[in-house]
Amino acid sequence: MSIRFPFALLLLSTVASCAVTPDFKEPEPPSVSQYTGSDDAVVIGSNKKLATGQTLQWVDATDQQWWQQFQSDSLNLLVEKVLTQNPSLLAASAQLRSAEELYQARVGTTRYPKVSADVSAQRQRFNPGVFGQQATPQEFSIYNAGVDVSYQLDLSGGNSRALEGLASRVDYQRYELEGTQLALVATVLNTAFNQAKLRSQLEVTEQLVAKQEQQLDIVKQQLELGQVSKHEVLMLQSEVELTRANIPVFRNQIQKTEHLLATMAGETPDSENIPDFNMQDFGLPESLPLIIPSELVRQRPDIQAAESLIQAANAEYGVAIANMYPSINLNGQIGSQALSAGSLFSSESAVWSLIGQLTQPLFDPGLPAEKRAALAEFEAATSNYQYVVLEALREVADTLRQLENDAQKLNALSDSNQSSEEAMQITARRHELGAASYIELLLAQQQYLSTRMQLIDAQSQQLINSVSLYLAMGAKPSLSQPDVQ
């Protein structure tokens, strides 16, 4: 009977915990077949080719080293450096490890009995005169050695739900770390693309200023000859200075991108270990990934984090319910007690005790309120999950639309740039033959450079749009956790 009793209690504990506290049920994934709702939407199973030649392709999962699709070795090395040396990632990774260890500590104190050993010795004097007796006081020693065992039976499932909630919080931190890594990689790429765009635009602006200055010199000569008015000279000089004013702006923005890339890589802003980027360093990915909406919820870290909060809230609601039911604590002790150290471990000195305690809340107005509060937290977490999913779908839809529209813009600007370049070459040949003035040639060159500025901006934007789609798809980096010494 003494052997079967503990097993019966454990079985009762398991059955009761399943019956009292609610189990977590995963939220239903979105049942939509496309991200955008117009006639030219990207439908599941049908790949779509953009005006830039890129293909939107349905996949089961994204490439974990997706940044390599932009065809830059320097960028690849920088991303790997950021993922292993960024201070904020190192801190977040350490916090995650701390949460995991705290969870293991809670598991150890909850699932298993607590066992402790103690040894004590005391010297005592007993005086019978305290009780009004006439006797000689006695002095003696007492030696104790024993093992104490205590365990709380999880009858209502409160302990298991508490562990489940703590584990869900750990999962939440893990998904938050993955989301931080993903956002950081996207920031590195976008900063590199922005720096490349600014460098190209700075170069074009300097060329444009040079052409405008040449035109200004010619107009000044015409002013001396009386062929133009001073007003025309002043207007052109104002235009030159306005264009020249963009040069320090571009330089300042370039310097800011250099500082940002350095600090993200865990280095000081003046570091010389960060590469410089130019537009010719990059290429657009030939194909861009699309994941069906029902699977997107299993891919994006923010959605997974929101689901973890639902599971944590469900577990905490279970704890609030379990607190209203009885709890049983078992305490046992076995050891020995003797008047001399030599006889401490003899068979005659063995002692033991077994205590069982049943506690049932009878009147505690706070417990129902705690239950209602936990239920409200669960409902809030569920609504938050729905919001995160809708925002994710909207983000994908916005990114797809921007990819398509900006691809058309980039295609049009490419044609415009090609036309202005051909027009400039024709004007140059006409100038060589004496059929066009030097002023006409300068104007054609300025028109080409202005178109080139817009094309550079569109090329950079399409690179950023491609990053945005990877970000919207929840493309987790392959380096899931930075290495920490």
mmCIF file of C-alpha atoms in Angstrom, residues 8-24 110-111 151-164 314-315 317-328:
data_model
loop_
_atom_site.group_PDB
_atom_site.id
_atom_site.type_symbol
_atom_site.label_atom_id
_atom_site.label_comp_id
_atom_site.label_asym_id
_atom_site.label_seq_id
_atom_site.Cartn_x
_atom_site.Cartn_y
_atom_site.Cartn_z
ATOM 1 C CA ALA A 8 -1.748 6.924 -7.345
ATOM 2 C CA LEU A 9 -1.198 10.531 -6.301
ATOM 3 C CA LEU A 10 0.963 11.215 -9.355
ATOM 4 C CA LEU A 11 -1.678 9.705 -11.653
ATOM 5 C CA LEU A 12 -4.374 11.765 -9.950
ATOM 6 C CA SER A 13 -2.223 14.863 -10.342
ATOM 7 C CA THR A 14 -1.804 14.307 -14.087
ATOM 8 C CA VAL A 15 -5.489 13.619 -14.722
ATOM 9 C CA ALA A 16 -6.637 16.572 -12.615
ATOM 10 C CA SER A 17 -4.210 19.001 -14.240
ATOM 11 C CA CYS A 18 -5.477 18.055 -17.709
ATOM 12 C CA ALA A 19 -9.102 18.471 -16.664
ATOM 13 C CA VAL A 20 -8.853 21.795 -14.785
ATOM 14 C CA THR A 21 -6.575 24.068 -16.854
ATOM 15 C CA PRO A 22 -7.191 24.901 -20.557
ATOM 16 C CA ASP A 23 -4.832 23.598 -23.245
ATOM 17 C CA PHE A 24 -3.332 26.018 -25.758
ATOM 18 C CA THR A 110 8.912 22.535 -9.816
ATOM 19 C CA ARG A 111 8.976 19.120 -11.446
ATOM 20 C CA TYR A 151 7.276 17.894 -3.016
ATOM 21 C CA GLN A 152 4.136 19.697 -4.134
ATOM 22 C CA LEU A 153 1.703 17.583 -6.134
ATOM 23 C CA ASP A 154 0.430 19.394 -9.218
ATOM 24 C CA LEU A 155 -3.186 18.300 -8.779
ATOM 25 C CA SER A 156 -4.747 21.262 -10.577
ATOM 26 C CA GLY A 157 -2.005 21.769 -13.171
ATOM 27 C CA GLY A 158 -0.874 25.146 -11.872
ATOM 28 C CA ASN A 159 2.812 24.228 -11.798
ATOM 29 C CA SER A 160 2.843 22.772 -15.303
ATOM 30 C CA ARG A 161 0.994 25.812 -16.660
ATOM 31 C CA ALA A 162 3.432 28.128 -14.908
ATOM 32 C CA LEU A 163 6.304 26.322 -16.630
ATOM 33 C CA GLU A 164 4.455 26.480 -19.945
ATOM 34 C CA ASN A 314 -3.279 31.016 -21.820
ATOM 35 C CA ALA A 315 -0.864 29.361 -19.379
ATOM 36 C CA TYR A 317 -4.959 31.935 -17.136
ATOM 37 C CA GLY A 318 -4.544 28.244 -16.276
ATOM 38 C CA VAL A 319 -2.438 29.187 -13.249
ATOM 39 C CA ALA A 320 -5.181 31.558 -12.063
ATOM 40 C CA ILE A 321 -7.722 28.734 -12.354
ATOM 41 C CA ALA A 322 -5.461 26.247 -10.581
ATOM 42 C CA ASN A 323 -5.012 28.623 -7.653
ATOM 43 C CA MET A 324 -8.700 28.123 -6.829
ATOM 44 C CA TYR A 325 -8.291 24.359 -6.362
ATOM 45 C CA PRO A 326 -6.686 22.311 -3.554
ATOM 46 C CA SER A 327 -2.950 21.857 -3.285
ATOM 47 C CA ILE A 328 -1.114 18.997 -1.582
#
